[in-house]
Each structure stands twice: as structure tokens, then as C-alpha cells.
mmCIF file with all atom_site columns, C-alpha atoms in Angstrom:
data_model
loop_
_atom_site.group_PDB
_atom_site.id
_atom_site.type_symbol
_atom_site.label_atom_id
_atom_site.label_alt_id
_atom_site.label_comp_id
_atom_site.label_asym_id
_atom_site.label_entity_id
_atom_site.label_seq_id
_atom_site.pdbx_PDB_ins_code
_atom_site.Cartn_x
_atom_site.Cartn_y
_atom_site.Cartn_z
_atom_site.occupancy
_atom_site.B_iso_or_equiv
_atom_site.pdbx_formal_charge
_atom_site.auth_seq_id
_atom_site.auth_comp_id
_atom_site.auth_asym_id
_atom_site.auth_atom_id
_atom_site.pdbx_PDB_model_num
ATOM 1   C CA . MET W 1 1   ? -75.170 186.803 8.737  1.00 68.00 ? 1   MET W CA 1
ATOM 2   C CA . GLN W 1 2   ? -72.059 185.695 6.939  1.00 93.00 ? 2   GLN W CA 1
ATOM 3   C CA . ASN W 1 3   ? -68.457 186.844 8.704  1.00 98.00 ? 3   ASN W CA 1
ATOM 4   C CA . VAL W 1 4   ? -69.140 188.637 11.667 1.00 98.00 ? 4   VAL W CA 1
ATOM 5   C CA . LEU W 1 5   ? -66.233 190.668 13.920 1.00 98.00 ? 5   LEU W CA 1
ATOM 6   C CA . ILE W 1 6   ? -67.326 190.925 17.708 1.00 98.00 ? 6   ILE W CA 1
ATOM 7   C CA . THR W 1 7   ? -64.668 192.869 20.316 1.00 98.00 ? 7   THR W CA 1
ATOM 8   C CA . GLY W 1 8   ? -64.688 192.489 23.617 1.00 96.00 ? 8   GLY W CA 1
ATOM 9   C CA . THR W 1 9   ? -66.037 189.056 23.701 1.00 96.00 ? 9   THR W CA 1
ATOM 10  C CA . ASN W 1 10  ? -64.495 187.256 26.980 1.00 93.00 ? 10  ASN W CA 1
ATOM 11  C CA . ARG W 1 11  ? -67.623 187.970 29.135 1.00 91.00 ? 11  ARG W CA 1
ATOM 12  C CA . GLY W 1 12  ? -70.931 189.764 29.510 1.00 93.00 ? 12  GLY W CA 1
ATOM 13  C CA . ILE W 1 13  ? -72.646 190.964 26.216 1.00 96.00 ? 13  ILE W CA 1
ATOM 14  C CA . GLY W 1 14  ? -69.884 190.175 24.102 1.00 96.00 ? 14  GLY W CA 1
ATOM 15  C CA . LYS W 1 15  ? -69.528 186.665 24.975 1.00 96.00 ? 15  LYS W CA 1
ATOM 16  C CA . ALA W 1 16  ? -73.348 186.331 24.516 1.00 97.00 ? 16  ALA W CA 1
ATOM 17  C CA . LEU W 1 17  ? -72.713 188.094 20.904 1.00 98.00 ? 17  LEU W CA 1
ATOM 18  C CA . VAL W 1 18  ? -70.900 185.314 19.627 1.00 98.00 ? 18  VAL W CA 1
ATOM 19  C CA . GLU W 1 19  ? -73.201 182.592 20.854 1.00 97.00 ? 19  GLU W CA 1
ATOM 20  C CA . GLU W 1 20  ? -76.194 184.565 19.542 1.00 98.00 ? 20  GLU W CA 1
ATOM 21  C CA . ALA W 1 21  ? -74.201 185.164 15.878 1.00 98.00 ? 21  ALA W CA 1
ATOM 22  C CA . LEU W 1 22  ? -73.702 181.258 16.129 1.00 98.00 ? 22  LEU W CA 1
ATOM 23  C CA . ARG W 1 23  ? -77.183 180.529 16.338 1.00 97.00 ? 23  ARG W CA 1
ATOM 24  C CA . GLN W 1 24  ? -78.815 183.000 14.020 1.00 97.00 ? 24  GLN W CA 1
ATOM 25  C CA . GLY W 1 25  ? -76.266 181.324 11.566 1.00 96.00 ? 25  GLY W CA 1
ATOM 26  C CA . ALA W 1 26  ? -72.990 183.191 10.876 1.00 97.00 ? 26  ALA W CA 1
ATOM 27  C CA . GLU W 1 27  ? -70.514 181.723 8.804  1.00 97.00 ? 27  GLU W CA 1
ATOM 28  C CA . HIS W 1 28  ? -67.622 182.888 10.727 1.00 97.00 ? 28  HIS W CA 1
ATOM 29  C CA . VAL W 1 29  ? -67.473 184.980 14.143 1.00 98.00 ? 29  VAL W CA 1
ATOM 30  C CA . TYR W 1 30  ? -64.233 186.445 14.662 1.00 98.00 ? 30  TYR W CA 1
ATOM 31  C CA . ALA W 1 31  ? -63.917 187.094 18.438 1.00 97.00 ? 31  ALA W CA 1
ATOM 32  C CA . GLY W 1 32  ? -61.875 189.869 19.416 1.00 96.00 ? 32  GLY W CA 1
ATOM 33  C CA . THR W 1 33  ? -60.665 189.386 22.966 1.00 95.00 ? 33  THR W CA 1
ATOM 34  C CA . ARG W 1 34  ? -57.687 190.510 25.746 1.00 90.00 ? 34  ARG W CA 1
ATOM 35  C CA . THR W 1 35  ? -57.119 187.263 26.947 1.00 87.00 ? 35  THR W CA 1
ATOM 36  C CA . PRO W 1 36  ? -56.273 183.588 25.280 1.00 83.00 ? 36  PRO W CA 1
ATOM 37  C CA . LEU W 1 37  ? -59.787 181.970 24.787 1.00 86.00 ? 37  LEU W CA 1
ATOM 38  C CA . THR W 1 38  ? -61.041 178.776 22.953 1.00 88.00 ? 38  THR W CA 1
ATOM 39  C CA . HIS W 1 39  ? -64.638 177.710 21.262 1.00 93.00 ? 39  HIS W CA 1
ATOM 40  C CA . ARG W 1 40  ? -66.252 174.444 20.852 1.00 94.00 ? 40  ARG W CA 1
ATOM 41  C CA . ASP W 1 41  ? -67.480 175.659 17.561 1.00 95.00 ? 41  ASP W CA 1
ATOM 42  C CA . SER W 1 42  ? -64.857 175.381 14.941 1.00 95.00 ? 42  SER W CA 1
ATOM 43  C CA . ARG W 1 43  ? -66.518 178.813 13.012 1.00 96.00 ? 43  ARG W CA 1
ATOM 44  C CA . VAL W 1 44  ? -64.903 180.852 15.745 1.00 97.00 ? 44  VAL W CA 1
ATOM 45  C CA . THR W 1 45  ? -61.718 182.476 15.930 1.00 97.00 ? 45  THR W CA 1
ATOM 46  C CA . TYR W 1 46  ? -60.118 184.167 18.481 1.00 96.00 ? 46  TYR W CA 1
ATOM 47  C CA . LEU W 1 47  ? -58.403 187.724 17.896 1.00 96.00 ? 47  LEU W CA 1
ATOM 48  C CA . ASP W 1 48  ? -55.986 188.878 20.037 1.00 95.00 ? 48  ASP W CA 1
ATOM 49  C CA . LEU W 1 49  ? -57.644 192.506 20.378 1.00 96.00 ? 49  LEU W CA 1
ATOM 50  C CA . ASP W 1 50  ? -57.042 195.160 22.583 1.00 97.00 ? 50  ASP W CA 1
ATOM 51  C CA . VAL W 1 51  ? -59.081 198.278 20.989 1.00 98.00 ? 51  VAL W CA 1
ATOM 52  C CA . THR W 1 52  ? -56.085 200.396 22.627 1.00 98.00 ? 52  THR W CA 1
ATOM 53  C CA . ASP W 1 53  ? -53.243 198.772 20.851 1.00 98.00 ? 53  ASP W CA 1
ATOM 54  C CA . GLN W 1 54  ? -53.655 200.138 17.484 1.00 98.00 ? 54  GLN W CA 1
ATOM 55  C CA . ALA W 1 55  ? -50.583 197.073 16.116 1.00 98.00 ? 55  ALA W CA 1
ATOM 56  C CA . GLN W 1 56  ? -53.394 194.612 17.449 1.00 97.00 ? 56  GLN W CA 1
ATOM 57  C CA . ILE W 1 57  ? -55.919 196.169 15.692 1.00 98.00 ? 57  ILE W CA 1
ATOM 58  C CA . GLU W 1 58  ? -54.070 196.084 12.275 1.00 98.00 ? 58  GLU W CA 1
ATOM 59  C CA . ALA W 1 59  ? -52.683 192.928 12.571 1.00 97.00 ? 59  ALA W CA 1
ATOM 60  C CA . ALA W 1 60  ? -56.517 191.403 13.010 1.00 97.00 ? 60  ALA W CA 1
ATOM 61  C CA . ALA W 1 61  ? -57.564 193.351 10.103 1.00 97.00 ? 61  ALA W CA 1
ATOM 62  C CA . LYS W 1 62  ? -54.914 191.459 8.109  1.00 96.00 ? 62  LYS W CA 1
ATOM 63  C CA . THR W 1 63  ? -56.236 188.145 9.074  1.00 95.00 ? 63  THR W CA 1
ATOM 64  C CA . VAL W 1 64  ? -59.786 189.221 8.111  1.00 97.00 ? 64  VAL W CA 1
ATOM 65  C CA . GLU W 1 65  ? -59.944 189.390 4.816  1.00 95.00 ? 65  GLU W CA 1
ATOM 66  C CA . SER W 1 66  ? -63.773 189.347 4.312  1.00 97.00 ? 66  SER W CA 1
ATOM 67  C CA . LEU W 1 67  ? -66.259 190.872 6.898  1.00 98.00 ? 67  LEU W CA 1
ATOM 68  C CA . ASP W 1 68  ? -70.382 191.494 6.799  1.00 98.00 ? 68  ASP W CA 1
ATOM 69  C CA . VAL W 1 69  ? -70.934 192.920 10.589 1.00 98.00 ? 69  VAL W CA 1
ATOM 70  C CA . LEU W 1 70  ? -68.453 194.544 12.980 1.00 98.00 ? 70  LEU W CA 1
ATOM 71  C CA . VAL W 1 71  ? -69.963 194.860 16.309 1.00 98.00 ? 71  VAL W CA 1
ATOM 72  C CA . ASN W 1 72  ? -67.697 197.616 18.585 1.00 98.00 ? 72  ASN W CA 1
ATOM 73  C CA . ASN W 1 73  ? -68.695 196.181 21.999 1.00 98.00 ? 73  ASN W CA 1
ATOM 74  C CA . ALA W 1 74  ? -65.439 196.145 24.157 1.00 96.00 ? 74  ALA W CA 1
ATOM 75  C CA . GLY W 1 75  ? -66.081 199.049 26.528 1.00 95.00 ? 75  GLY W CA 1
ATOM 76  C CA . LEU W 1 76  ? -64.548 200.261 30.162 1.00 95.00 ? 76  LEU W CA 1
ATOM 77  C CA . ALA W 1 77  ? -66.986 201.128 33.217 1.00 93.00 ? 77  ALA W CA 1
ATOM 78  C CA . ALA W 1 78  ? -66.006 202.361 36.514 1.00 92.00 ? 78  ALA W CA 1
ATOM 79  C CA . TYR W 1 79  ? -67.561 203.964 39.375 1.00 90.00 ? 79  TYR W CA 1
ATOM 80  C CA . ASP W 1 80  ? -65.828 207.361 39.774 1.00 90.00 ? 80  ASP W CA 1
ATOM 81  C CA . ASN W 1 81  ? -66.932 211.181 40.746 1.00 92.00 ? 81  ASN W CA 1
ATOM 82  C CA . LEU W 1 82  ? -65.153 212.831 37.631 1.00 93.00 ? 82  LEU W CA 1
ATOM 83  C CA . SER W 1 83  ? -62.364 213.881 40.301 1.00 93.00 ? 83  SER W CA 1
ATOM 84  C CA . ASP W 1 84  ? -59.597 211.516 38.065 1.00 94.00 ? 84  ASP W CA 1
ATOM 85  C CA . ARG W 1 85  ? -58.711 213.065 34.816 1.00 96.00 ? 85  ARG W CA 1
ATOM 86  C CA . ALA W 1 86  ? -56.800 210.249 33.765 1.00 97.00 ? 86  ALA W CA 1
ATOM 87  C CA . LEU W 1 87  ? -59.856 207.539 34.431 1.00 97.00 ? 87  LEU W CA 1
ATOM 88  C CA . LEU W 1 88  ? -62.068 209.805 32.467 1.00 97.00 ? 88  LEU W CA 1
ATOM 89  C CA . GLU W 1 89  ? -59.321 209.737 29.638 1.00 98.00 ? 89  GLU W CA 1
ATOM 90  C CA . GLN W 1 90  ? -59.063 206.230 29.673 1.00 97.00 ? 90  GLN W CA 1
ATOM 91  C CA . HIS W 1 91  ? -62.848 205.603 29.540 1.00 98.00 ? 91  HIS W CA 1
ATOM 92  C CA . LEU W 1 92  ? -62.400 207.846 26.146 1.00 98.00 ? 92  LEU W CA 1
ATOM 93  C CA . ALA W 1 93  ? -59.508 205.481 24.895 1.00 98.00 ? 93  ALA W CA 1
ATOM 94  C CA . VAL W 1 94  ? -61.454 202.314 25.396 1.00 98.00 ? 94  VAL W CA 1
ATOM 95  C CA . ASN W 1 95  ? -65.416 203.951 24.572 1.00 98.00 ? 95  ASN W CA 1
ATOM 96  C CA . LEU W 1 96  ? -64.454 206.407 21.877 1.00 98.00 ? 96  LEU W CA 1
ATOM 97  C CA . PHE W 1 97  ? -61.294 206.121 20.256 1.00 98.00 ? 97  PHE W CA 1
ATOM 98  C CA . GLY W 1 98  ? -61.191 202.600 20.330 1.00 98.00 ? 98  GLY W CA 1
ATOM 99  C CA . PRO W 1 99  ? -64.371 202.205 18.263 1.00 98.00 ? 99  PRO W CA 1
ATOM 100 C CA . LEU W 1 100 ? -62.905 204.438 16.195 1.00 98.00 ? 100 LEU W CA 1
ATOM 101 C CA . ALA W 1 101 ? -59.825 202.888 15.556 1.00 98.00 ? 101 ALA W CA 1
ATOM 102 C CA . VAL W 1 102 ? -61.511 199.323 14.755 1.00 98.00 ? 102 VAL W CA 1
ATOM 103 C CA . THR W 1 103 ? -63.947 200.821 12.527 1.00 98.00 ? 103 THR W CA 1
ATOM 104 C CA . THR W 1 104 ? -61.441 202.589 10.594 1.00 98.00 ? 104 THR W CA 1
ATOM 105 C CA . ALA W 1 105 ? -58.908 199.475 10.391 1.00 98.00 ? 105 ALA W CA 1
ATOM 106 C CA . PHE W 1 106 ? -61.660 197.569 9.255  1.00 98.00 ? 106 PHE W CA 1
ATOM 107 C CA . LEU W 1 107 ? -63.677 200.216 6.852  1.00 98.00 ? 107 LEU W CA 1
ATOM 108 C CA . PRO W 1 108 ? -61.982 198.781 3.221  1.00 98.00 ? 108 PRO W CA 1
ATOM 109 C CA . GLN W 1 109 ? -63.989 195.088 4.029  1.00 98.00 ? 109 GLN W CA 1
ATOM 110 C CA . LEU W 1 110 ? -67.229 196.748 5.155  1.00 98.00 ? 110 LEU W CA 1
ATOM 111 C CA . ILE W 1 111 ? -67.012 198.907 1.986  1.00 98.00 ? 111 ILE W CA 1
ATOM 112 C CA . ALA W 1 112 ? -66.944 195.676 -0.012 1.00 98.00 ? 112 ALA W CA 1
ATOM 113 C CA . SER W 1 113 ? -69.232 193.633 1.268  1.00 97.00 ? 113 SER W CA 1
ATOM 114 C CA . ARG W 1 114 ? -71.734 196.401 1.872  1.00 98.00 ? 114 ARG W CA 1
ATOM 115 C CA . GLY W 1 115 ? -71.796 195.502 5.583  1.00 98.00 ? 115 GLY W CA 1
ATOM 116 C CA . ALA W 1 116 ? -73.141 196.848 8.758  1.00 98.00 ? 116 ALA W CA 1
ATOM 117 C CA . ILE W 1 117 ? -71.482 198.641 11.781 1.00 98.00 ? 117 ILE W CA 1
ATOM 118 C CA . VAL W 1 118 ? -72.918 198.497 15.341 1.00 98.00 ? 118 VAL W CA 1
ATOM 119 C CA . ASN W 1 119 ? -71.687 200.338 18.503 1.00 98.00 ? 119 ASN W CA 1
ATOM 120 C CA . VAL W 1 120 ? -73.042 199.096 21.575 1.00 98.00 ? 120 VAL W CA 1
ATOM 121 C CA . LEU W 1 121 ? -73.325 202.313 23.594 1.00 98.00 ? 121 LEU W CA 1
ATOM 122 C CA . SER W 1 122 ? -75.610 202.950 26.336 1.00 97.00 ? 122 SER W CA 1
ATOM 123 C CA . VAL W 1 123 ? -78.994 204.867 27.478 1.00 97.00 ? 123 VAL W CA 1
ATOM 124 C CA . ALA W 1 124 ? -76.274 207.088 29.595 1.00 96.00 ? 124 ALA W CA 1
ATOM 125 C CA . ALA W 1 125 ? -75.318 208.342 26.382 1.00 97.00 ? 125 ALA W CA 1
ATOM 126 C CA . LEU W 1 126 ? -78.507 210.184 26.165 1.00 97.00 ? 126 LEU W CA 1
ATOM 127 C CA . ALA W 1 127 ? -78.756 211.400 29.776 1.00 96.00 ? 127 ALA W CA 1
ATOM 128 C CA . SER W 1 128 ? -75.584 211.202 32.028 1.00 96.00 ? 128 SER W CA 1
ATOM 129 C CA . LEU W 1 129 ? -75.606 208.332 34.820 1.00 92.00 ? 129 LEU W CA 1
ATOM 130 C CA . PRO W 1 130 ? -73.980 210.769 38.062 1.00 93.00 ? 130 PRO W CA 1
ATOM 131 C CA . ILE W 1 131 ? -72.456 207.464 39.699 1.00 91.00 ? 131 ILE W CA 1
ATOM 132 C CA . ILE W 1 132 ? -70.308 206.423 36.396 1.00 93.00 ? 132 ILE W CA 1
ATOM 133 C CA . PRO W 1 133 ? -69.891 209.838 34.497 1.00 96.00 ? 133 PRO W CA 1
ATOM 134 C CA . ALA W 1 134 ? -66.764 209.092 32.933 1.00 97.00 ? 134 ALA W CA 1
ATOM 135 C CA . TYR W 1 135 ? -68.437 206.174 31.450 1.00 96.00 ? 135 TYR W CA 1
ATOM 136 C CA . SER W 1 136 ? -71.500 208.305 30.510 1.00 97.00 ? 136 SER W CA 1
ATOM 137 C CA . ILE W 1 137 ? -69.386 211.327 28.896 1.00 98.00 ? 137 ILE W CA 1
ATOM 138 C CA . SER W 1 138 ? -67.371 208.921 26.939 1.00 98.00 ? 138 SER W CA 1
ATOM 139 C CA . LYS W 1 139 ? -70.525 207.199 25.571 1.00 98.00 ? 139 LYS W CA 1
ATOM 140 C CA . ALA W 1 140 ? -72.228 210.103 24.917 1.00 98.00 ? 140 ALA W CA 1
ATOM 141 C CA . ALA W 1 141 ? -69.317 211.109 22.789 1.00 98.00 ? 141 ALA W CA 1
ATOM 142 C CA . ALA W 1 142 ? -69.642 207.571 21.225 1.00 98.00 ? 142 ALA W CA 1
ATOM 143 C CA . PHE W 1 143 ? -73.394 208.377 20.323 1.00 98.00 ? 143 PHE W CA 1
ATOM 144 C CA . SER W 1 144 ? -71.958 210.919 18.413 1.00 98.00 ? 144 SER W CA 1
ATOM 145 C CA . LEU W 1 145 ? -69.538 209.310 16.303 1.00 98.00 ? 145 LEU W CA 1
ATOM 146 C CA . THR W 1 146 ? -72.225 206.876 15.145 1.00 98.00 ? 146 THR W CA 1
ATOM 147 C CA . GLN W 1 147 ? -74.419 209.521 14.149 1.00 98.00 ? 147 GLN W CA 1
ATOM 148 C CA . ALA W 1 148 ? -71.504 211.226 11.960 1.00 98.00 ? 148 ALA W CA 1
ATOM 149 C CA . GLN W 1 149 ? -70.105 207.590 10.823 1.00 98.00 ? 149 GLN W CA 1
ATOM 150 C CA . ARG W 1 150 ? -73.927 206.908 9.546  1.00 98.00 ? 150 ARG W CA 1
ATOM 151 C CA . ALA W 1 151 ? -74.214 209.750 7.585  1.00 98.00 ? 151 ALA W CA 1
ATOM 152 C CA . LEU W 1 152 ? -70.778 209.937 6.179  1.00 98.00 ? 152 LEU W CA 1
ATOM 153 C CA . LEU W 1 153 ? -70.957 206.244 5.429  1.00 98.00 ? 153 LEU W CA 1
ATOM 154 C CA . ALA W 1 154 ? -74.078 206.097 4.210  1.00 97.00 ? 154 ALA W CA 1
ATOM 155 C CA . PRO W 1 155 ? -72.931 206.879 0.804  1.00 96.00 ? 155 PRO W CA 1
ATOM 156 C CA . GLN W 1 156 ? -70.548 203.947 0.431  1.00 97.00 ? 156 GLN W CA 1
ATOM 157 C CA . GLY W 1 157 ? -73.339 201.249 1.120  1.00 97.00 ? 157 GLY W CA 1
ATOM 158 C CA . VAL W 1 158 ? -72.414 200.792 4.816  1.00 98.00 ? 158 VAL W CA 1
ATOM 159 C CA . HIS W 1 159 ? -75.075 200.771 7.514  1.00 98.00 ? 159 HIS W CA 1
ATOM 160 C CA . VAL W 1 160 ? -74.296 201.660 11.211 1.00 98.00 ? 160 VAL W CA 1
ATOM 161 C CA . HIS W 1 161 ? -76.631 201.518 14.080 1.00 98.00 ? 161 HIS W CA 1
ATOM 162 C CA . ALA W 1 162 ? -76.494 202.288 17.615 1.00 98.00 ? 162 ALA W CA 1
ATOM 163 C CA . VAL W 1 163 ? -77.536 199.727 20.227 1.00 98.00 ? 163 VAL W CA 1
ATOM 164 C CA . LEU W 1 164 ? -78.323 201.900 23.713 1.00 98.00 ? 164 LEU W CA 1
ATOM 165 C CA . THR W 1 165 ? -78.922 199.497 26.292 1.00 96.00 ? 165 THR W CA 1
ATOM 166 C CA . GLY W 1 166 ? -80.066 199.848 29.957 1.00 92.00 ? 166 GLY W CA 1
ATOM 167 C CA . PRO W 1 167 ? -79.232 197.970 33.113 1.00 87.00 ? 167 PRO W CA 1
ATOM 168 C CA . THR W 1 168 ? -77.437 194.468 31.400 1.00 84.00 ? 168 THR W CA 1
ATOM 169 C CA . ASP W 1 169 ? -76.767 191.772 34.430 1.00 80.00 ? 169 ASP W CA 1
ATOM 170 C CA . THR W 1 170 ? -73.348 192.178 33.580 1.00 77.00 ? 170 THR W CA 1
ATOM 171 C CA . ASP W 1 171 ? -69.976 192.986 35.745 1.00 72.00 ? 171 ASP W CA 1
ATOM 172 C CA . MET W 1 172 ? -70.694 196.456 35.343 1.00 69.00 ? 172 MET W CA 1
ATOM 173 C CA . SER W 1 173 ? -74.194 197.036 37.139 1.00 69.00 ? 173 SER W CA 1
ATOM 174 C CA . ARG W 1 174 ? -74.518 193.660 38.615 1.00 67.00 ? 174 ARG W CA 1
ATOM 175 C CA . ASP W 1 175 ? -74.468 195.720 42.097 1.00 68.00 ? 175 ASP W CA 1
ATOM 176 C CA . LEU W 1 176 ? -77.138 197.669 41.280 1.00 70.00 ? 176 LEU W CA 1
ATOM 177 C CA . ASP W 1 177 ? -80.983 197.142 42.867 1.00 70.00 ? 177 ASP W CA 1
ATOM 178 C CA . VAL W 1 178 ? -82.393 197.617 39.598 1.00 74.00 ? 178 VAL W CA 1
ATOM 179 C CA . PRO W 1 179 ? -84.158 195.118 37.543 1.00 78.00 ? 179 PRO W CA 1
ATOM 180 C CA . LYS W 1 180 ? -81.483 193.959 34.402 1.00 82.00 ? 180 LYS W CA 1
ATOM 181 C CA . ALA W 1 181 ? -81.630 192.239 31.273 1.00 90.00 ? 181 ALA W CA 1
ATOM 182 C CA . SER W 1 182 ? -79.771 189.205 30.592 1.00 94.00 ? 182 SER W CA 1
ATOM 183 C CA . PRO W 1 183 ? -76.906 189.411 28.348 1.00 95.00 ? 183 PRO W CA 1
ATOM 184 C CA . GLU W 1 184 ? -78.418 186.554 26.167 1.00 97.00 ? 184 GLU W CA 1
ATOM 185 C CA . SER W 1 185 ? -81.664 188.453 25.245 1.00 97.00 ? 185 SER W CA 1
ATOM 186 C CA . VAL W 1 186 ? -79.853 192.062 24.731 1.00 97.00 ? 186 VAL W CA 1
ATOM 187 C CA . ALA W 1 187 ? -77.759 190.103 22.159 1.00 98.00 ? 187 ALA W CA 1
ATOM 188 C CA . ARG W 1 188 ? -80.282 188.273 20.468 1.00 98.00 ? 188 ARG W CA 1
ATOM 189 C CA . ALA W 1 189 ? -82.501 191.842 20.145 1.00 98.00 ? 189 ALA W CA 1
ATOM 190 C CA . ILE W 1 190 ? -78.702 193.580 18.828 1.00 98.00 ? 190 ILE W CA 1
ATOM 191 C CA . PHE W 1 191 ? -78.769 190.719 16.175 1.00 98.00 ? 191 PHE W CA 1
ATOM 192 C CA . ASP W 1 192 ? -82.686 191.072 15.143 1.00 98.00 ? 192 ASP W CA 1
ATOM 193 C CA . GLY W 1 193 ? -82.377 194.709 15.203 1.00 98.00 ? 193 GLY W CA 1
ATOM 194 C CA . VAL W 1 194 ? -79.483 195.036 12.698 1.00 98.00 ? 194 VAL W CA 1
ATOM 195 C CA . ALA W 1 195 ? -81.573 192.053 10.226 1.00 97.00 ? 195 ALA W CA 1
ATOM 196 C CA . ALA W 1 196 ? -84.717 194.810 10.541 1.00 97.00 ? 196 ALA W CA 1
ATOM 197 C CA . GLY W 1 197 ? -82.364 197.329 9.452  1.00 97.00 ? 197 GLY W CA 1
ATOM 198 C CA . ASP W 1 198 ? -83.077 199.251 12.865 1.00 97.00 ? 198 ASP W CA 1
ATOM 199 C CA . GLU W 1 199 ? -80.592 202.674 12.836 1.00 98.00 ? 199 GLU W CA 1
ATOM 200 C CA . GLU W 1 200 ? -81.228 202.218 16.644 1.00 98.00 ? 200 GLU W CA 1
ATOM 201 C CA . ILE W 1 201 ? -81.643 199.370 18.649 1.00 98.00 ? 201 ILE W CA 1
ATOM 202 C CA . PHE W 1 202 ? -83.251 199.172 22.183 1.00 98.00 ? 202 PHE W CA 1
ATOM 203 C CA . PRO W 1 203 ? -82.818 195.860 23.428 1.00 97.00 ? 203 PRO W CA 1
ATOM 204 C CA . ASP W 1 204 ? -84.346 195.687 26.853 1.00 96.00 ? 204 ASP W CA 1
ATOM 205 C CA . ALA W 1 205 ? -87.106 197.120 29.083 1.00 94.00 ? 205 ALA W CA 1
ATOM 206 C CA . LEU W 1 206 ? -86.171 199.930 30.440 1.00 93.00 ? 206 LEU W CA 1
ATOM 207 C CA . SER W 1 207 ? -84.703 201.325 26.742 1.00 96.00 ? 207 SER W CA 1
ATOM 208 C CA . ALA W 1 208 ? -87.567 200.055 24.720 1.00 95.00 ? 208 ALA W CA 1
ATOM 209 C CA . MET W 1 209 ? -89.902 203.127 26.421 1.00 95.00 ? 209 MET W CA 1
ATOM 210 C CA . LEU W 1 210 ? -87.923 205.258 24.155 1.00 95.00 ? 210 LEU W CA 1
ATOM 211 C CA . ALA W 1 211 ? -88.644 203.461 20.967 1.00 95.00 ? 211 ALA W CA 1
ATOM 212 C CA . PRO W 1 212 ? -92.113 204.308 20.412 1.00 95.00 ? 212 PRO W CA 1
ATOM 213 C CA . SER W 1 213 ? -91.577 208.300 20.094 1.00 95.00 ? 213 SER W CA 1
ATOM 214 C CA . TRP W 1 214 ? -87.838 207.878 18.783 1.00 96.00 ? 214 TRP W CA 1
ATOM 215 C CA . THR W 1 215 ? -88.325 207.702 15.076 1.00 94.00 ? 215 THR W CA 1
ATOM 216 C CA . ASP W 1 216 ? -90.217 211.065 15.193 1.00 94.00 ? 216 ASP W CA 1
ATOM 217 C CA . GLY W 1 217 ? -88.013 212.766 17.949 1.00 95.00 ? 217 GLY W CA 1
ATOM 218 C CA . ALA W 1 218 ? -85.947 215.703 18.148 1.00 95.00 ? 218 ALA W CA 1
ATOM 219 C CA . VAL W 1 219 ? -82.751 213.899 18.385 1.00 96.00 ? 219 VAL W CA 1
ATOM 220 C CA . LYS W 1 220 ? -83.560 212.060 14.843 1.00 97.00 ? 220 LYS W CA 1
ATOM 221 C CA . ALA W 1 221 ? -84.923 215.174 13.071 1.00 96.00 ? 221 ALA W CA 1
ATOM 222 C CA . LEU W 1 222 ? -81.472 216.738 14.235 1.00 96.00 ? 222 LEU W CA 1
ATOM 223 C CA . GLU W 1 223 ? -79.797 213.976 12.548 1.00 97.00 ? 223 GLU W CA 1
ATOM 224 C CA . ARG W 1 224 ? -81.282 213.964 9.724  1.00 96.00 ? 224 ARG W CA 1
ATOM 225 C CA . GLN W 1 225 ? -81.430 217.545 9.200  1.00 96.00 ? 225 GLN W CA 1
ATOM 226 C CA . ASN W 1 226 ? -77.554 217.488 9.675  1.00 96.00 ? 226 ASN W CA 1
ATOM 227 C CA . ALA W 1 227 ? -76.797 214.614 7.300  1.00 96.00 ? 227 ALA W CA 1
ATOM 228 C CA . ALA W 1 228 ? -78.707 216.288 4.933  1.00 95.00 ? 228 ALA W CA 1
ATOM 229 C CA . LEU W 1 229 ? -75.819 218.836 4.651  1.00 94.00 ? 229 LEU W CA 1
ATOM 230 C CA . ILE W 1 230 ? -73.515 215.929 3.407  1.00 90.00 ? 230 ILE W CA 1
ATOM 231 C CA . GLY W 1 231 ? -75.103 215.915 0.220  1.00 72.00 ? 231 GLY W CA 1
#
């Protein structure tokens, strides 16, 4: 890895991704955050980057001259029962339109480097988790966005990866009485998957159960068939 930008780095998986990028030898890590932070390693530059703030996104894109890997990690997850439309719209703003806006702003750098986009999603994108339905809906939309980006950007040499996470020991799922992966192990699996060229990355024990049948499964077969329509 050379230059990496990660959104949502103030805690959880995002914070672990910064450390893992450094461990794997990144030359520079741009860490997007809503709150001011500092880092002991001079290779880390924190950027004011609220993924719902177009002005901040554009300012960050002007700061970063060269980029090899963009990790769209920033996300929102709130427990609800779909009774609050405004809450669903907030989830879509962060989990769908945020990655779209950030990717669009940094696309020139990624095309120049023939780089990679990594969208951190969830297994809830495949089967809704009813206790967080707005989150599930927004991640399902973000998965569709990822598939569209993959097909549309392939001719320009940009690789697009989908990370389908299961329960991770973060603020979102800390109170759930289910086995959870550590943010550190998830971050390691994400960058290992990017290095291996995996289009879908299954970074924990739960999501890994999908991996053996994924490549030859119905979802990938349809994705390949639909992508072929572009050419």
C-alpha cells in the first residue's frame, strides 16, 4: 500500500484500520474524522471529513494529491422499528450517499493510480436485521452501489471491494449477546482481502460461512451477467 484514505476513523473498525494500514506499510494514511485527533505516527494525517458535508469532502479531495486505496468506513447504525422516516433518511445520507460523494470526489486520484475502493458493508445488506432495519436498508443500497461502481469503474482500472462484516465488537453491537470479532482482526482481514484482490471480503467467522459458495452463487452470477451489458 502507498497512500490510503479511511473515513470514520475516530473509533471502532475505522481506528483499527488506521493502525493496520500502518502495520502493513502504508506510506501515508489520511484519516477522516468528525472530531479533532492526533496520532503518534507522522505518516497519519487527520482530515475533517464528515461524509455528509460536501464542502468538507471537496476540501479533503484538494488536500490529497495521490491516493491508492479509499476505504469508505464511516457509518451510522441506530436501533429503530421503521417508524421514523427521518431516521431512515439519516442512514441513507451517511451509509449510501456519503460513500458515493466521497468516492466521486476522489475518483480522479484513484483512476490515476488504478487504485481500489473499499466499501465497508454488512451481512445485513444481504438479509435485513430487523432490530436495525434502517441500517440494513441503507447497507443493502450501498451493496448495490458497490456492484454498480465495480462494473462501471473496471474499464478505468479501479478495483471495487465489498466488505461484508458480521457482528464486530464496536459501539453498534457491544450489547448484543452474540459472538463478535475484534475490530483489529476485521481490519487485518480487510487489507489482506484487498491485497489478494478479493471482490467480496468476509472478515469474520460469521461472514466467512458465505465465502465457500459465494463465487459460484446466484448473486455473483447475476452481477457478472449484468456487468456484461456495459460492454
